[in-house]
């Protein structure tokens, strides 16, 4: 016998789910924005100082001021040796955090042309087997990578070009076990939906169907 959740519990669970979904989307947007901003500032600084040097050559009367501004910008660009390392770290977080988001939004590409030829009950059985395989894979990687993070935590090694800011290697690598743990949770939700009959497969993206829809849309354009 399984107790059904009360209306209040259902309301709270739905509210928590919406909060988490919005946080997931907001955090991914933050990572993308941070990567773009850091790269943009670094590129601008590396190309802006030459402008002031050229202006100083053209206007000797203000050359001291213009050269000073150019030197300041050049020093700022040279000081941003951490920008590349930070961008790579943010990109790593984006990848592993986005894994579970891709499962939730059917962003991962599915290769299931042969599976769709089978009947619905057979598709559901294949979906359960595939989902169990994904759960085992995500679980193993989450546990194994957690042991790796424990080793990095004990070693207390600073991250490349970021260690002098207090960023350690385990800070960056922590997203690996967390990301696969989130993937495990998402596939557990998929398994529950399959067992309840709410879906038959993993709910992955269908490139063929999207291509057909796109071609039909193009054909109906005036």
Tab-separated table of N, CA and C in Angstrom, residues 8-178:
chain	number	residue	atom	x	y	z
A	8	UNK	N	-1.867	19.406	-0.134
A	8	UNK	CA	-0.849	20.360	0.305
A	8	UNK	C	0.551	19.867	-0.062
A	9	UNK	N	0.794	18.566	0.143
A	9	UNK	CA	2.093	18.004	-0.216
A	9	UNK	C	2.327	18.085	-1.727
A	10	UNK	N	1.289	17.817	-2.494
A	10	UNK	CA	1.411	17.920	-3.954
A	10	UNK	C	1.721	19.347	-4.373
A	11	UNK	N	1.046	20.305	-3.722
A	11	UNK	CA	1.283	21.718	-4.032
A	11	UNK	C	2.721	22.120	-3.717
A	12	UNK	N	3.227	21.657	-2.557
A	12	UNK	CA	4.595	21.989	-2.162
A	12	UNK	C	5.612	21.349	-3.110
A	13	UNK	N	5.367	20.092	-3.495
A	13	UNK	CA	6.274	19.407	-4.420
A	13	UNK	C	6.313	20.104	-5.771
A	14	UNK	N	5.135	20.508	-6.260
A	14	UNK	CA	5.093	21.217	-7.548
A	14	UNK	C	5.802	22.564	-7.464
A	15	UNK	N	5.641	23.247	-6.306
A	15	UNK	CA	6.310	24.537	-6.122
A	15	UNK	C	7.830	24.360	-6.093
A	16	UNK	N	8.295	23.330	-5.385
A	16	UNK	CA	9.729	23.058	-5.330
A	16	UNK	C	10.279	22.702	-6.700
A	17	UNK	N	9.484	21.934	-7.456
A	17	UNK	CA	9.922	21.567	-8.808
A	17	UNK	C	10.056	22.810	-9.690
A	18	UNK	N	9.084	23.709	-9.594
A	18	UNK	CA	9.147	24.926	-10.415
A	18	UNK	C	10.344	25.783	-10.012
A	19	UNK	N	10.595	25.885	-8.697
A	19	UNK	CA	11.741	26.664	-8.228
A	19	UNK	C	13.039	26.074	-8.749
A	20	UNK	N	13.168	24.739	-8.670
A	20	UNK	CA	14.387	24.090	-9.147
A	20	UNK	C	14.544	24.245	-10.650
A	21	UNK	N	13.448	24.100	-11.403
A	21	UNK	CA	13.521	24.237	-12.859
A	21	UNK	C	13.969	25.642	-13.241
A	22	UNK	N	13.428	26.659	-12.548
A	22	UNK	CA	13.818	28.037	-12.846
A	22	UNK	C	15.271	28.290	-12.440
A	23	UNK	N	15.698	27.707	-11.305
A	23	UNK	CA	17.089	27.853	-10.896
A	23	UNK	C	18.017	27.219	-11.918
A	24	UNK	N	17.625	26.047	-12.425
A	24	UNK	CA	18.427	25.332	-13.423
A	24	UNK	C	18.632	26.204	-14.653
A	25	UNK	N	17.547	26.766	-15.155
A	25	UNK	CA	17.628	27.607	-16.343
A	25	UNK	C	18.410	28.888	-16.061
A	26	UNK	N	18.173	29.482	-14.879
A	26	UNK	CA	18.882	30.710	-14.523
A	26	UNK	C	20.371	30.489	-14.347
A	27	UNK	N	20.757	29.350	-13.748
A	27	UNK	CA	22.170	29.073	-13.534
A	27	UNK	C	22.888	28.829	-14.853
A	28	UNK	N	22.241	28.137	-15.779
A	28	UNK	CA	22.830	27.928	-17.102
A	28	UNK	C	22.990	29.266	-17.831
A	29	UNK	N	21.991	30.123	-17.717
A	29	UNK	CA	22.086	31.449	-18.336
A	29	UNK	C	23.218	32.263	-17.702
A	30	UNK	N	23.378	32.141	-16.385
A	30	UNK	CA	24.468	32.847	-15.700
A	30	UNK	C	25.831	32.370	-16.187
A	31	UNK	N	26.005	31.049	-16.324
A	31	UNK	CA	27.279	30.514	-16.798
A	31	UNK	C	27.594	31.012	-18.205
A	32	UNK	N	26.587	31.003	-19.080
A	32	UNK	CA	26.793	31.491	-20.442
A	32	UNK	C	27.139	32.975	-20.449
A	33	UNK	N	26.432	33.754	-19.627
A	33	UNK	CA	26.693	35.190	-19.575
A	33	UNK	C	28.079	35.485	-19.008
A	34	UNK	N	28.480	34.742	-17.970
A	34	UNK	CA	29.794	34.958	-17.375
A	34	UNK	C	30.910	34.620	-18.356
A	35	UNK	N	30.764	33.500	-19.072
A	35	UNK	CA	31.758	33.134	-20.084
A	35	UNK	C	31.874	34.212	-21.158
A	36	UNK	N	30.729	34.683	-21.620
A	36	UNK	CA	30.722	35.703	-22.677
A	36	UNK	C	31.336	37.002	-22.189
A	37	UNK	N	30.992	37.411	-20.965
A	37	UNK	CA	31.491	38.679	-20.430
A	37	UNK	C	33.003	38.648	-20.225
A	38	UNK	N	33.514	37.564	-19.638
A	38	UNK	CA	34.956	37.463	-19.402
A	38	UNK	C	35.721	37.482	-20.720
A	39	UNK	N	35.246	36.707	-21.691
A	39	UNK	CA	35.916	36.663	-22.991
A	39	UNK	C	35.842	38.015	-23.695
A	40	UNK	N	34.689	38.663	-23.612
A	40	UNK	CA	34.502	39.968	-24.244
A	40	UNK	C	35.455	41.011	-23.663
A	41	UNK	N	35.539	41.077	-22.341
A	41	UNK	CA	36.416	42.062	-21.698
A	41	UNK	C	37.870	41.801	-22.065
A	42	UNK	N	38.259	40.528	-22.064
A	42	UNK	CA	39.653	40.198	-22.394
A	42	UNK	C	40.004	40.583	-23.826
A	43	UNK	N	39.102	40.298	-24.751
A	43	UNK	CA	39.352	40.650	-26.162
A	43	UNK	C	39.391	42.162	-26.337
A	44	UNK	N	38.481	42.872	-25.697
A	44	UNK	CA	38.455	44.330	-25.813
A	44	UNK	C	39.738	44.947	-25.274
A	45	UNK	N	40.182	44.495	-24.105
A	45	UNK	CA	41.399	45.055	-23.522
A	45	UNK	C	42.617	44.772	-24.388
A	46	UNK	N	42.646	43.602	-25.035
A	46	UNK	CA	43.801	43.247	-25.861
A	46	UNK	C	43.839	43.996	-27.184
A	47	UNK	N	42.751	44.639	-27.538
A	47	UNK	CA	42.720	45.373	-28.801
A	47	UNK	C	42.531	46.879	-28.609
A	48	UNK	N	42.161	47.312	-27.402
A	48	UNK	CA	41.849	48.720	-27.190
A	48	UNK	C	43.089	49.567	-26.960
A	49	UNK	N	44.130	48.992	-26.329
A	49	UNK	CA	45.296	49.821	-26.004
A	49	UNK	C	46.001	50.323	-27.256
A	50	UNK	N	45.960	49.546	-28.344
A	50	UNK	CA	46.604	50.002	-29.582
A	50	UNK	C	45.943	51.259	-30.130
A	51	UNK	N	44.636	51.391	-29.861
A	51	UNK	CA	43.927	52.595	-30.309
A	51	UNK	C	44.512	53.841	-29.657
A	52	UNK	N	44.764	53.773	-28.359
A	52	UNK	CA	45.302	54.945	-27.656
A	52	UNK	C	46.751	55.211	-28.047
A	53	UNK	N	47.513	54.162	-28.333
A	53	UNK	CA	48.876	54.373	-28.821
A	53	UNK	C	48.861	55.067	-30.176
A	54	UNK	N	47.956	54.662	-31.046
A	54	UNK	CA	47.841	55.309	-32.357
A	54	UNK	C	47.405	56.769	-32.228
A	55	UNK	N	46.464	57.019	-31.308
A	55	UNK	CA	46.014	58.397	-31.086
A	55	UNK	C	47.134	59.249	-30.519
A	56	UNK	N	47.967	58.659	-29.669
A	56	UNK	CA	49.100	59.405	-29.098
A	56	UNK	C	50.094	59.789	-30.180
A	57	UNK	N	50.266	58.922	-31.176
A	57	UNK	CA	51.161	59.246	-32.287
A	57	UNK	C	50.590	60.349	-33.157
A	58	UNK	N	49.269	60.428	-33.256
A	58	UNK	CA	48.629	61.434	-34.105
A	58	UNK	C	48.558	62.798	-33.431
A	59	UNK	N	48.361	62.805	-32.095
A	59	UNK	CA	48.223	64.077	-31.361
A	59	UNK	C	49.316	64.170	-30.302
A	60	UNK	N	50.461	64.667	-30.670
A	60	UNK	CA	51.585	64.767	-29.726
A	60	UNK	C	51.260	65.601	-28.492
A	61	UNK	N	50.359	66.567	-28.622
A	61	UNK	CA	50.034	67.429	-27.480
A	61	UNK	C	49.430	66.637	-26.333
A	62	UNK	N	48.682	65.587	-26.650
A	62	UNK	CA	48.048	64.770	-25.609
A	62	UNK	C	48.669	63.378	-25.539
A	63	UNK	N	49.897	63.267	-26.043
A	63	UNK	CA	50.510	61.940	-26.127
A	63	UNK	C	50.761	61.321	-24.752
A	64	UNK	N	51.150	62.153	-23.773
A	64	UNK	CA	51.437	61.604	-22.441
A	64	UNK	C	50.188	60.971	-21.830
A	65	UNK	N	49.087	61.693	-21.942
A	65	UNK	CA	47.829	61.174	-21.372
A	65	UNK	C	47.373	59.924	-22.112
A	66	UNK	N	47.438	59.967	-23.443
A	66	UNK	CA	46.987	58.832	-24.239
A	66	UNK	C	47.880	57.607	-24.035
A	67	UNK	N	49.197	57.841	-23.951
A	67	UNK	CA	50.097	56.722	-23.682
A	67	UNK	C	49.835	56.126	-22.295
A	68	UNK	N	49.524	56.988	-21.344
A	68	UNK	CA	49.235	56.512	-19.989
A	68	UNK	C	47.980	55.640	-19.969
A	69	UNK	N	46.952	56.077	-20.706
A	69	UNK	CA	45.724	55.279	-20.788
A	69	UNK	C	46.004	53.944	-21.468
A	70	UNK	N	46.775	53.989	-22.557
A	70	UNK	CA	47.120	52.751	-23.259
A	70	UNK	C	47.902	51.793	-22.385
A	71	UNK	N	48.851	52.343	-21.610
A	71	UNK	CA	49.633	51.489	-20.708
A	71	UNK	C	48.749	50.852	-19.639
A	72	UNK	N	47.786	51.612	-19.139
A	72	UNK	CA	46.875	51.076	-18.115
A	72	UNK	C	46.030	49.940	-18.673
A	73	UNK	N	45.515	50.142	-19.875
A	73	UNK	CA	44.703	49.092	-20.508
A	73	UNK	C	45.556	47.860	-20.798
A	74	UNK	N	46.788	48.077	-21.276
A	74	UNK	CA	47.688	46.949	-21.562
A	74	UNK	C	48.008	46.174	-20.289
A	75	UNK	N	48.233	46.902	-19.195
A	75	UNK	CA	48.517	46.235	-17.920
A	75	UNK	C	47.306	45.413	-17.460
A	76	UNK	N	46.107	45.965	-17.692
A	76	UNK	CA	44.902	45.221	-17.331
A	76	UNK	C	44.740	43.953	-18.147
A	77	UNK	N	45.076	44.031	-19.444
A	77	UNK	CA	44.988	42.847	-20.304
A	77	UNK	C	46.003	41.797	-19.884
A	78	UNK	N	47.223	42.234	-19.555
A	78	UNK	CA	48.264	41.300	-19.138
A	78	UNK	C	47.931	40.670	-17.778
A	79	UNK	N	47.195	41.407	-16.953
A	79	UNK	CA	46.824	40.880	-15.629
A	79	UNK	C	45.714	39.839	-15.710
A	80	UNK	N	45.007	39.794	-16.850
A	80	UNK	CA	43.893	38.845	-16.996
A	80	UNK	C	44.365	37.492	-17.509
A	81	UNK	N	45.473	37.005	-16.962
A	81	UNK	CA	45.940	35.672	-17.337
A	81	UNK	C	44.977	34.587	-16.870
A	82	UNK	N	44.113	34.942	-15.925
A	82	UNK	CA	43.152	33.989	-15.359
A	82	UNK	C	41.921	33.826	-16.246
A	83	UNK	N	41.743	34.694	-17.223
A	83	UNK	CA	40.487	34.690	-17.977
A	83	UNK	C	40.279	33.383	-18.731
A	84	UNK	N	41.332	32.860	-19.353
A	84	UNK	CA	41.197	31.618	-20.116
A	84	UNK	C	40.858	30.453	-19.193
A	85	UNK	N	41.540	30.383	-18.040
A	85	UNK	CA	41.270	29.306	-17.081
A	85	UNK	C	39.858	29.410	-16.529
A	86	UNK	N	39.409	30.632	-16.250
A	86	UNK	CA	38.054	30.803	-15.729
A	86	UNK	C	37.012	30.428	-16.767
A	87	UNK	N	37.248	30.801	-18.022
A	87	UNK	CA	36.309	30.448	-19.087
A	87	UNK	C	36.195	28.937	-19.250
A	88	UNK	N	37.343	28.235	-19.189
A	88	UNK	CA	37.314	26.773	-19.289
A	88	UNK	C	36.584	26.150	-18.109
A	89	UNK	N	36.793	26.717	-16.913
A	89	UNK	CA	36.104	26.187	-15.729
A	89	UNK	C	34.593	26.401	-15.845
A	90	UNK	N	34.182	27.577	-16.287
A	90	UNK	CA	32.753	27.854	-16.463
A	90	UNK	C	32.151	26.956	-17.533
A	91	UNK	N	32.921	26.703	-18.585
A	91	UNK	CA	32.435	25.829	-19.660
A	91	UNK	C	32.255	24.397	-19.148
A	92	UNK	N	33.190	23.945	-18.305
A	92	UNK	CA	33.058	22.608	-17.718
A	92	UNK	C	31.803	22.522	-16.848
A	93	UNK	N	31.558	23.546	-16.053
A	93	UNK	CA	30.332	23.563	-15.236
A	93	UNK	C	29.094	23.582	-16.116
A	94	UNK	N	29.155	24.328	-17.211
A	94	UNK	CA	28.014	24.389	-18.131
A	94	UNK	C	27.715	23.023	-18.725
A	95	UNK	N	28.764	22.288	-19.106
A	95	UNK	CA	28.562	20.970	-19.725
A	95	UNK	C	27.920	20.004	-18.738
A	96	UNK	N	28.520	19.860	-17.558
A	96	UNK	CA	28.052	18.836	-16.627
A	96	UNK	C	26.752	19.231	-15.935
A	97	UNK	N	26.522	20.520	-15.756
A	97	UNK	CA	25.233	20.940	-15.209
A	97	UNK	C	24.141	20.832	-16.266
A	98	UNK	N	24.547	21.043	-17.525
A	98	UNK	CA	23.566	20.979	-18.603
A	98	UNK	C	23.156	19.566	-18.982
A	99	UNK	N	23.889	18.548	-18.506
A	99	UNK	CA	23.518	17.168	-18.817
A	99	UNK	C	22.111	16.852	-18.334
A	100	UNK	N	21.843	17.156	-17.061
A	100	UNK	CA	20.522	16.857	-16.513
A	100	UNK	C	19.453	17.742	-17.137
A	101	UNK	N	19.827	18.981	-17.464
A	101	UNK	CA	18.866	19.881	-18.124
A	101	UNK	C	18.481	19.328	-19.492
A	102	UNK	N	19.441	18.731	-20.186
A	102	UNK	CA	19.153	18.115	-21.474
A	102	UNK	C	18.219	16.928	-21.353
A	103	UNK	N	18.350	16.162	-20.259
A	103	UNK	CA	17.432	15.046	-20.032
A	103	UNK	C	16.021	15.571	-19.776
A	104	UNK	N	15.908	16.634	-19.001
A	104	UNK	CA	14.582	17.182	-18.672
A	104	UNK	C	13.890	17.783	-19.879
A	105	UNK	N	14.649	18.446	-20.737
A	105	UNK	CA	14.051	19.157	-21.865
A	105	UNK	C	14.130	18.377	-23.170
A	106	UNK	N	14.503	17.086	-23.096
A	106	UNK	CA	14.650	16.252	-24.302
A	106	UNK	C	15.647	16.870	-25.261
A	107	UNK	N	16.755	17.381	-24.714
A	107	UNK	CA	17.770	18.017	-25.542
A	107	UNK	C	18.772	17.046	-26.122
A	108	UNK	N	18.873	15.842	-25.532
A	108	UNK	CA	19.809	14.849	-26.048
A	108	UNK	C	19.188	14.138	-27.255
A	109	UNK	N	20.015	13.861	-28.233
A	109	UNK	CA	19.538	13.248	-29.473
A	109	UNK	C	19.295	11.760	-29.254
A	110	UNK	N	18.149	11.280	-29.696
A	110	UNK	CA	17.818	9.866	-29.577
A	110	UNK	C	17.973	9.136	-30.901
A	111	UNK	N	18.526	7.934	-30.849
A	111	UNK	CA	18.652	7.085	-32.041
A	111	UNK	C	17.718	5.895	-31.819
A	112	UNK	N	16.480	6.083	-32.172
A	112	UNK	CA	15.469	5.072	-31.841
A	112	UNK	C	14.567	4.747	-33.026
A	113	UNK	N	15.121	4.814	-34.228
A	113	UNK	CA	14.312	4.532	-35.420
A	113	UNK	C	13.786	3.100	-35.408
A	114	UNK	N	14.649	2.140	-35.006
A	114	UNK	CA	14.220	0.745	-34.961
A	114	UNK	C	13.265	0.493	-33.797
A	115	UNK	N	13.500	1.170	-32.692
A	115	UNK	CA	12.636	0.977	-31.518
A	115	UNK	C	11.207	1.391	-31.829
A	116	UNK	N	11.040	2.456	-32.607
A	116	UNK	CA	9.700	2.943	-32.913
A	116	UNK	C	8.930	2.007	-33.832
A	117	UNK	N	9.611	1.043	-34.452
A	117	UNK	CA	8.910	0.065	-35.274
A	117	UNK	C	8.212	-0.996	-34.425
A	118	UNK	N	8.614	-1.114	-33.171
A	118	UNK	CA	8.011	-2.107	-32.273
A	118	UNK	C	6.699	-1.587	-31.711
A	119	UNK	N	5.944	-2.485	-31.085
A	119	UNK	CA	4.678	-2.100	-30.462
A	119	UNK	C	4.932	-1.288	-29.202
A	120	UNK	N	3.900	-0.624	-28.702
A	120	UNK	CA	4.040	0.224	-27.524
A	120	UNK	C	4.531	-0.550	-26.297
A	121	UNK	N	3.975	-1.754	-26.007
A	121	UNK	CA	4.498	-2.498	-24.843
A	121	UNK	C	5.986	-2.835	-24.973
A	122	UNK	N	6.414	-3.205	-26.183
A	122	UNK	CA	7.825	-3.510	-26.393
A	122	UNK	C	8.671	-2.241	-26.263
A	123	UNK	N	8.161	-1.129	-26.769
A	123	UNK	CA	8.871	0.136	-26.624
A	123	UNK	C	9.046	0.493	-25.155
A	124	UNK	N	8.002	0.208	-24.357
A	124	UNK	CA	8.103	0.519	-22.931
A	124	UNK	C	9.158	-0.359	-22.255
A	125	UNK	N	9.212	-1.629	-22.630
A	125	UNK	CA	10.217	-2.523	-22.044
A	125	UNK	C	11.633	-2.064	-22.423
A	126	UNK	N	11.810	-1.718	-23.689
A	126	UNK	CA	13.115	-1.220	-24.130
A	126	UNK	C	13.460	0.081	-23.410
A	127	UNK	N	12.445	0.926	-23.216
A	127	UNK	CA	12.667	2.179	-22.508
A	127	UNK	C	13.100	1.949	-21.071
A	128	UNK	N	12.489	0.967	-20.398
A	128	UNK	CA	12.876	0.651	-19.016
A	128	UNK	C	14.319	0.151	-18.968
A	129	UNK	N	14.674	-0.746	-19.902
A	129	UNK	CA	16.044	-1.280	-19.936
A	129	UNK	C	17.054	-0.160	-20.205
A	130	UNK	N	16.739	0.696	-21.177
A	130	UNK	CA	17.635	1.808	-21.492
A	130	UNK	C	17.770	2.765	-20.320
A	131	UNK	N	16.661	3.014	-19.634
A	131	UNK	CA	16.682	3.922	-18.495
A	131	UNK	C	17.503	3.333	-17.348
A	132	UNK	N	17.375	2.036	-17.119
A	132	UNK	CA	18.174	1.378	-16.077
A	132	UNK	C	19.663	1.451	-16.415
A	133	UNK	N	19.997	1.279	-17.687
A	133	UNK	CA	21.400	1.401	-18.101
A	133	UNK	C	21.925	2.815	-17.841
A	134	UNK	N	21.103	3.806	-18.139
A	134	UNK	CA	21.502	5.192	-17.893
A	134	UNK	C	21.665	5.459	-16.401
A	135	UNK	N	20.782	4.882	-15.592
A	135	UNK	CA	20.891	5.052	-14.141
A	135	UNK	C	22.176	4.429	-13.605
A	136	UNK	N	22.500	3.240	-14.096
A	136	UNK	CA	23.742	2.578	-13.661
A	136	UNK	C	24.953	3.411	-14.080
A	137	UNK	N	24.934	3.881	-15.312
A	137	UNK	CA	26.052	4.693	-15.826
A	137	UNK	C	26.225	5.971	-15.008
A	138	UNK	N	25.130	6.705	-14.798
A	138	UNK	CA	25.202	7.957	-14.045
A	138	UNK	C	25.613	7.704	-12.596
A	139	UNK	N	25.082	6.640	-12.009
A	139	UNK	CA	25.426	6.323	-10.629
A	139	UNK	C	26.890	5.968	-10.461
A	140	UNK	N	27.422	5.142	-11.368
A	140	UNK	CA	28.822	4.744	-11.287
A	140	UNK	C	29.752	5.949	-11.451
A	141	UNK	N	29.458	6.794	-12.420
A	141	UNK	CA	30.309	7.957	-12.650
A	141	UNK	C	30.222	8.957	-11.501
A	142	UNK	N	29.035	9.095	-10.920
A	142	UNK	CA	28.887	10.007	-9.791
A	142	UNK	C	29.700	9.529	-8.593
A	143	UNK	N	29.599	8.239	-8.277
A	143	UNK	CA	30.342	7.692	-7.140
A	143	UNK	C	31.844	7.731	-7.396
A	144	UNK	N	32.267	7.314	-8.602
A	144	UNK	CA	33.698	7.291	-8.924
A	144	UNK	C	34.295	8.698	-8.915
A	145	UNK	N	33.585	9.656	-9.495
A	145	UNK	CA	34.105	11.022	-9.532
A	145	UNK	C	34.099	11.663	-8.147
A	146	UNK	N	33.207	11.231	-7.268
A	146	UNK	CA	33.218	11.747	-5.901
A	146	UNK	C	34.498	11.317	-5.180
A	147	UNK	N	34.935	10.079	-5.426
A	147	UNK	CA	36.211	9.641	-4.865
A	147	UNK	C	37.377	10.456	-5.394
A	148	UNK	N	37.312	10.819	-6.681
A	148	UNK	CA	38.346	11.670	-7.285
A	148	UNK	C	38.358	13.049	-6.631
A	149	UNK	N	37.177	13.597	-6.355
A	149	UNK	CA	37.089	14.911	-5.717
A	149	UNK	C	37.625	14.846	-4.286
A	150	UNK	N	37.377	13.754	-3.582
A	150	UNK	CA	37.940	13.599	-2.239
A	150	UNK	C	39.457	13.629	-2.263
A	151	UNK	N	40.040	13.003	-3.287
A	151	UNK	CA	41.500	13.027	-3.427
A	151	UNK	C	42.007	14.441	-3.686
A	152	UNK	N	41.326	15.170	-4.575
A	152	UNK	CA	41.712	16.557	-4.852
A	152	UNK	C	41.542	17.435	-3.623
A	153	UNK	N	40.502	17.191	-2.855
A	153	UNK	CA	40.259	17.968	-1.640
A	153	UNK	C	41.376	17.742	-0.624
A	154	UNK	N	41.805	16.484	-0.483
A	154	UNK	CA	42.888	16.166	0.452
A	154	UNK	C	44.204	16.771	-0.007
A	155	UNK	N	44.444	16.729	-1.330
A	155	UNK	CA	45.695	17.274	-1.862
A	155	UNK	C	45.741	18.794	-1.806
A	156	UNK	N	44.566	19.446	-1.852
A	156	UNK	CA	44.469	20.918	-1.761
A	156	UNK	C	45.352	21.603	-2.807
A	157	UNK	N	45.187	21.184	-4.058
A	157	UNK	CA	45.955	21.763	-5.164
A	157	UNK	C	45.165	22.923	-5.763
A	158	UNK	N	45.853	24.035	-5.962
A	158	UNK	CA	45.206	25.190	-6.555
A	158	UNK	C	44.955	25.003	-8.036
A	159	UNK	N	43.891	25.618	-8.522
A	159	UNK	CA	43.571	25.530	-9.947
A	159	UNK	C	44.561	26.362	-10.760
A	160	UNK	N	44.793	25.958	-11.992
A	160	UNK	CA	45.731	26.649	-12.865
A	160	UNK	C	45.292	28.089	-13.105
A	161	UNK	N	46.183	29.036	-12.824
A	161	UNK	CA	45.956	30.478	-13.001
A	161	UNK	C	44.844	31.028	-12.115
A	162	UNK	N	44.257	30.189	-11.263
A	162	UNK	CA	43.197	30.651	-10.363
A	162	UNK	C	43.514	30.342	-8.905
A	163	UNK	N	44.585	29.589	-8.681
A	163	UNK	CA	44.920	29.186	-7.319
A	163	UNK	C	45.227	30.346	-6.408
A	164	UNK	N	45.860	31.414	-6.953
A	164	UNK	CA	46.190	32.557	-6.093
A	164	UNK	C	44.960	33.381	-5.734
A	165	UNK	N	43.817	33.050	-6.322
A	165	UNK	CA	42.551	33.674	-5.925
A	165	UNK	C	41.767	32.783	-4.965
A	166	UNK	N	42.358	31.688	-4.540
A	166	UNK	CA	41.704	30.776	-3.608
A	166	UNK	C	40.865	29.696	-4.261
A	167	UNK	N	40.923	29.605	-5.595
A	167	UNK	CA	40.150	28.583	-6.306
A	167	UNK	C	40.988	27.311	-6.385
A	168	UNK	N	40.449	26.212	-5.862
A	168	UNK	CA	41.153	24.942	-5.865
A	168	UNK	C	40.625	24.052	-6.991
A	169	UNK	N	41.400	23.029	-7.310
A	169	UNK	CA	40.977	22.111	-8.365
A	169	UNK	C	39.683	21.392	-8.016
A	170	UNK	N	39.482	21.097	-6.734
A	170	UNK	CA	38.264	20.377	-6.374
A	170	UNK	C	37.038	21.273	-6.490
A	171	UNK	N	37.232	22.588	-6.403
A	171	UNK	CA	36.105	23.503	-6.602
A	171	UNK	C	35.553	23.361	-8.024
A	172	UNK	N	36.464	23.263	-8.986
A	172	UNK	CA	36.042	23.143	-10.381
A	172	UNK	C	35.517	21.740	-10.671
A	173	UNK	N	36.216	20.727	-10.166
A	173	UNK	CA	35.826	19.343	-10.452
A	173	UNK	C	34.585	18.879	-9.723
A	174	UNK	N	34.141	19.641	-8.717
A	174	UNK	CA	32.972	19.221	-7.942
A	174	UNK	C	31.721	19.052	-8.789
A	175	UNK	N	31.678	19.771	-9.915
A	175	UNK	CA	30.492	19.694	-10.762
A	175	UNK	C	30.331	18.318	-11.390
A	176	UNK	N	31.406	17.529	-11.486
A	176	UNK	CA	31.307	16.216	-12.133
A	176	UNK	C	30.408	15.274	-11.333
A	177	UNK	N	30.690	15.010	-10.029
A	177	UNK	CA	29.762	14.142	-9.285
A	177	UNK	C	28.389	14.765	-9.112
A	178	UNK	N	28.333	16.079	-8.937
A	178	UNK	CA	27.032	16.739	-8.789
A	178	UNK	C	26.228	16.620	-10.080
